Amino acid sequence: MDYLKIVIVGHVDHGKSTFIGRLFNDTGMLPEGKLEQLQNIAESRGVPFEWANLMDGLKAERDQNITIDTAQIWFKTQKRTYVIIDAPGHKEFLKNMVTGAAQADAALLLIDAKERIQEQTKRHAYLLRMLGIRQLVVLVNKMDSVEYSESVFGSIKEEFTKNLASFEVGAPTFIPISARNGDNIAGKSNNMGWWTGASVLQALDAFTMPPSREHLPMRFPVQDVYRFDHRRILVGRVESGTIRVGDKVSFMPSGKESEVKTIERYPLEFIPNEDIPSLLTGASIPRKQSEFAVAGESIGVTLTEQVFVERGHVAYNAGVSGPRATKEFKARIFWMGRPFGVGKKFVMKSVTQEADAYVKSVHSAVDSSSLEPVLPADIVQKNTVSEVTLSTKIPVSLDLAKNIVETGRIVLMDGGIVSGGGLVTSIDDSLAAPSGPKSSNIDLSSSRVTREERAYSVGHKGMVVWLTGLSGSGKSTLARAVERDLFYCYNQQAYVLDGDNFRHGLNSDLGFGRSDRFENIRRIGEVASVMADAGIIVLVSLISPYRSARDAARHCCEKTGIPFIEVWVECPVEVCEKRDPKGLYKKARAGDIKEFTGIDDPYECPRHPNLIVNTAGSTLEECVCNILCLVHEHVY
Ligand code: ADX
């Protein structure tokens, strides 16, 4: 159905309920005679009729008859239908907004003309922006309490426009209203002759509909896998896009592939839900099959070829860019719990996925009402919006929220309580576990020679020495010198994996863009770990400019017990440029080479390297000696 979801926010006493009651009445949504009936009831009780009580009255009545979702109220204008996403209180509102329980397309923000802009007003405006809600109308309410004064309206508008500018919200429409008296709600007010702008309904109808989620890339997060007879049915809700019978689908983060055989729908009461365990045993649930399903629909899916899929896995169209499997990402979060700093652990949820996570770094935090930076900068306080890097124990599948918000939103649980939520702003997929083989028919075979037996035979263990640094910093010179000494002086098996050499062979398909460099580093990391497993002291000489890519290489080795030492070959870029052994800096300065590390491409220096050798300040011998010492601490 074509409806626009709006949220109405504002400081607690700024007239939200009255406004909603009035809106409901003025759009003709009240059943015939209902208003009179409620007015009579109020009169008979000797209390004044309040618009604010209208919705409560209706809700109570509705609750007794059928259970409908009372948090959602809808009304119609000539143009379209609107759903008001309501929340019982301030805290719930924040919670619903950040957790995505209530995702609005547009917002109305109420300000009491007399009370003017409050902290909460600013906080709400900031949150709307943070949640990506760009369509906003500011309603200056209770104009009757300020004698419908044009100057009061003007000054609030001016002040709040300044506030909004500081959080980059585009200039919204401001409308002076009196919800109680119905001024400028459905039609033009007689009390504000000076007002030539739109009424609330006109402003609402001027909002644009969000782009349809059906046309986004398909995402089907699996909620559960049920087995009926011989069939395995994956159930869940299509979060975006359209899924069709015959579609080739991949599952993140496992990388498994199959094809959609059937799409099944169940009567509403059978829609799988964690609260209805009886479904698990209900073998004869009535169902209908269909050819496709679109975003928002809860369905069951069967596959032609059974692959291992479990709750939390996300299906997408194979061959089309999917969600990214990651163990590390940045998110902008709104925090409602107790203050925390780096290292804080919680449970992260994203659609049907759940993973233990911890805070790896806090980049910035601002107070959501004052918008001042929060100090100390590495502590996340309550009611702040922070940019943090989160690390998860297992790979999770995520999208950037700006692309697909449903799979780009996270919820943070602390001690079982929803304590925060936010949006994924960048994803580092280099740390995700390898997606696994493309087929389930590939097994691992193990050697009948143990690593210890090999070490005994060769006289030392294998390991990886990872030399990272700028081009021209001296990595290769050092690696070759260490290789030579190990071989000739110590009779040890050493071998250099040099970035330039690999780019002539195995990695000749890769360039210098970010993802190619990640892949370059990943492949060399894999090769290094295999060679070290074979008992060789592997010396890697690679710019490897990205911290997380180097971490991934370390993980690749350490997960199977191979020692890995990271050596930062430190040398100021000016010195490297002066040396310029291959004349590349000159070319980069002249613009002949693009994305040159240190010039117009970043180098992320190691934060905790096992060793730093400074080739600008020490001799080659000193650096070689330091590396040799460290190697010999690990190989015996
Ligand atoms: S990495 O960034 O992917 O780790 P790698 O170490 O394999 O780089 O290769 C770097 C070598 O490629 C440098 O020694 C240099 O000779 C050459 N090179 C060519 N173009 C670039 C570039 N844009 N950035 C860095 N090095 C480049």
PDB file of C-alpha atoms and ligand atoms in Angstrom, residues 469 471-472 475 498-500 502-503 507 511-512 516-518 520-521 524 541-546 582 584 593-597 600-601, ligand 1:
ATOM      1  CA  GLY A 469      56.227   0.502   5.395  1.00  0.00           C
ATOM      2  CA  SER A 471      57.653   2.498  -0.781  1.00  0.00           C
ATOM      3  CA  GLY A 472      61.363   3.229  -0.512  1.00  0.00           C
ATOM      4  CA  LYS A 475      61.593  -3.243   3.371  1.00  0.00           C
ATOM      5  CA  ASP A 498      58.093  -9.524  -2.193  1.00  0.00           C
ATOM      6  CA  GLY A 499      55.085  -7.420  -3.186  1.00  0.00           C
ATOM      7  CA  ASP A 500      56.607  -6.281  -6.475  1.00  0.00           C
ATOM      8  CA  PHE A 502      53.943 -11.112  -6.723  1.00  0.00           C
ATOM      9  CA  ARG A 503      52.508  -8.337  -8.835  1.00  0.00           C
ATOM     10  CA  ASN A 507      48.725 -10.861  -8.273  1.00  0.00           C
ATOM     11  CA  GLY A 511      45.935  -2.730  -9.126  1.00  0.00           C
ATOM     12  CA  PHE A 512      46.344  -0.189  -6.349  1.00  0.00           C
ATOM     13  CA  ASP A 516      42.800  -4.641  -4.859  1.00  0.00           C
ATOM     14  CA  ARG A 517      45.341  -3.839  -2.183  1.00  0.00           C
ATOM     15  CA  PHE A 518      43.243  -5.750   0.352  1.00  0.00           C
ATOM     16  CA  ASN A 520      46.919  -8.409  -2.632  1.00  0.00           C
ATOM     17  CA  ILE A 521      47.583  -8.498   1.085  1.00  0.00           C
ATOM     18  CA  ILE A 524      50.196 -12.958   0.244  1.00  0.00           C
ATOM     19  CA  SER A 541      57.980  -7.307   2.126  1.00  0.00           C
ATOM     20  CA  LEU A 542      54.802  -5.443   1.330  1.00  0.00           C
ATOM     21  CA  ILE A 543      53.651  -1.849   1.755  1.00  0.00           C
ATOM     22  CA  SER A 544      50.392  -3.303   3.150  1.00  0.00           C
ATOM     23  CA  PRO A 545      49.091   0.150   4.010  1.00  0.00           C
ATOM     24  CA  TYR A 546      45.883  -0.929   5.791  1.00  0.00           C
ATOM     25  CA  LYS A 582      62.515   3.573  -8.550  1.00  0.00           C
ATOM     26  CA  LEU A 584      58.097   6.540  -8.513  1.00  0.00           C
ATOM     27  CA  ILE A 593      50.956   7.586 -10.893  1.00  0.00           C
ATOM     28  CA  LYS A 594      47.695   7.871  -9.024  1.00  0.00           C
ATOM     29  CA  GLU A 595      46.888   6.533  -5.550  1.00  0.00           C
ATOM     30  CA  PHE A 596      50.528   6.446  -4.574  1.00  0.00           C
ATOM     31  CA  THR A 597      50.965   5.469  -0.934  1.00  0.00           C
ATOM     32  CA  ASP A 600      47.715  10.631  -2.404  1.00  0.00           C
ATOM     33  CA  ASP A 601      46.868   7.328  -0.748  1.00  0.00           C
TER      34      ASP A 601
HETATM   35  S1  ADX B   1      50.428  -2.842  -1.475  1.00  0.00           S
HETATM   36  O1  ADX B   1      49.962  -1.504  -1.155  1.00  0.00           O
HETATM   37  O2  ADX B   1      49.441  -3.604  -2.234  1.00  0.00           O
HETATM   38  O3  ADX B   1      50.898  -3.560  -0.290  1.00  0.00           O
HETATM   39  P1  ADX B   1      52.820  -3.642  -2.855  1.00  0.00           P
HETATM   40  O4  ADX B   1      53.803  -3.684  -1.751  1.00  0.00           O
HETATM   41  O5  ADX B   1      52.245  -4.912  -3.364  1.00  0.00           O
HETATM   42  O6  ADX B   1      51.661  -2.593  -2.428  1.00  0.00           O
HETATM   43  O7  ADX B   1      53.432  -2.946  -4.121  1.00  0.00           O
HETATM   44  C1  ADX B   1      54.010  -1.743  -4.012  1.00  0.00           C
HETATM   45  C2  ADX B   1      55.031  -1.557  -5.130  1.00  0.00           C
HETATM   46  O8  ADX B   1      54.364  -1.231  -6.320  1.00  0.00           O
HETATM   47  C3  ADX B   1      55.869  -0.399  -4.733  1.00  0.00           C
HETATM   48  O9  ADX B   1      57.104  -0.872  -4.265  1.00  0.00           O
HETATM   49  C4  ADX B   1      56.038   0.357  -6.000  1.00  0.00           C
HETATM   50  O10 ADX B   1      57.220  -0.049  -6.622  1.00  0.00           O
HETATM   51  C5  ADX B   1      54.923  -0.085  -6.909  1.00  0.00           C
HETATM   52  N1  ADX B   1      53.813   0.863  -7.104  1.00  0.00           N
HETATM   53  C6  ADX B   1      53.287   1.177  -8.287  1.00  0.00           C
HETATM   54  N2  ADX B   1      52.225   1.982  -8.125  1.00  0.00           N
HETATM   55  C7  ADX B   1      52.080   2.191  -6.800  1.00  0.00           C
HETATM   56  C8  ADX B   1      51.148   2.928  -6.016  1.00  0.00           C
HETATM   57  N3  ADX B   1      50.165   3.600  -6.572  1.00  0.00           N
HETATM   58  N4  ADX B   1      51.285   2.912  -4.676  1.00  0.00           N
HETATM   59  C9  ADX B   1      52.289   2.229  -4.108  1.00  0.00           C
HETATM   60  N5  ADX B   1      53.178   1.514  -4.796  1.00  0.00           N
HETATM   61  C10 ADX B   1      53.081   1.465  -6.138  1.00  0.00           C
END
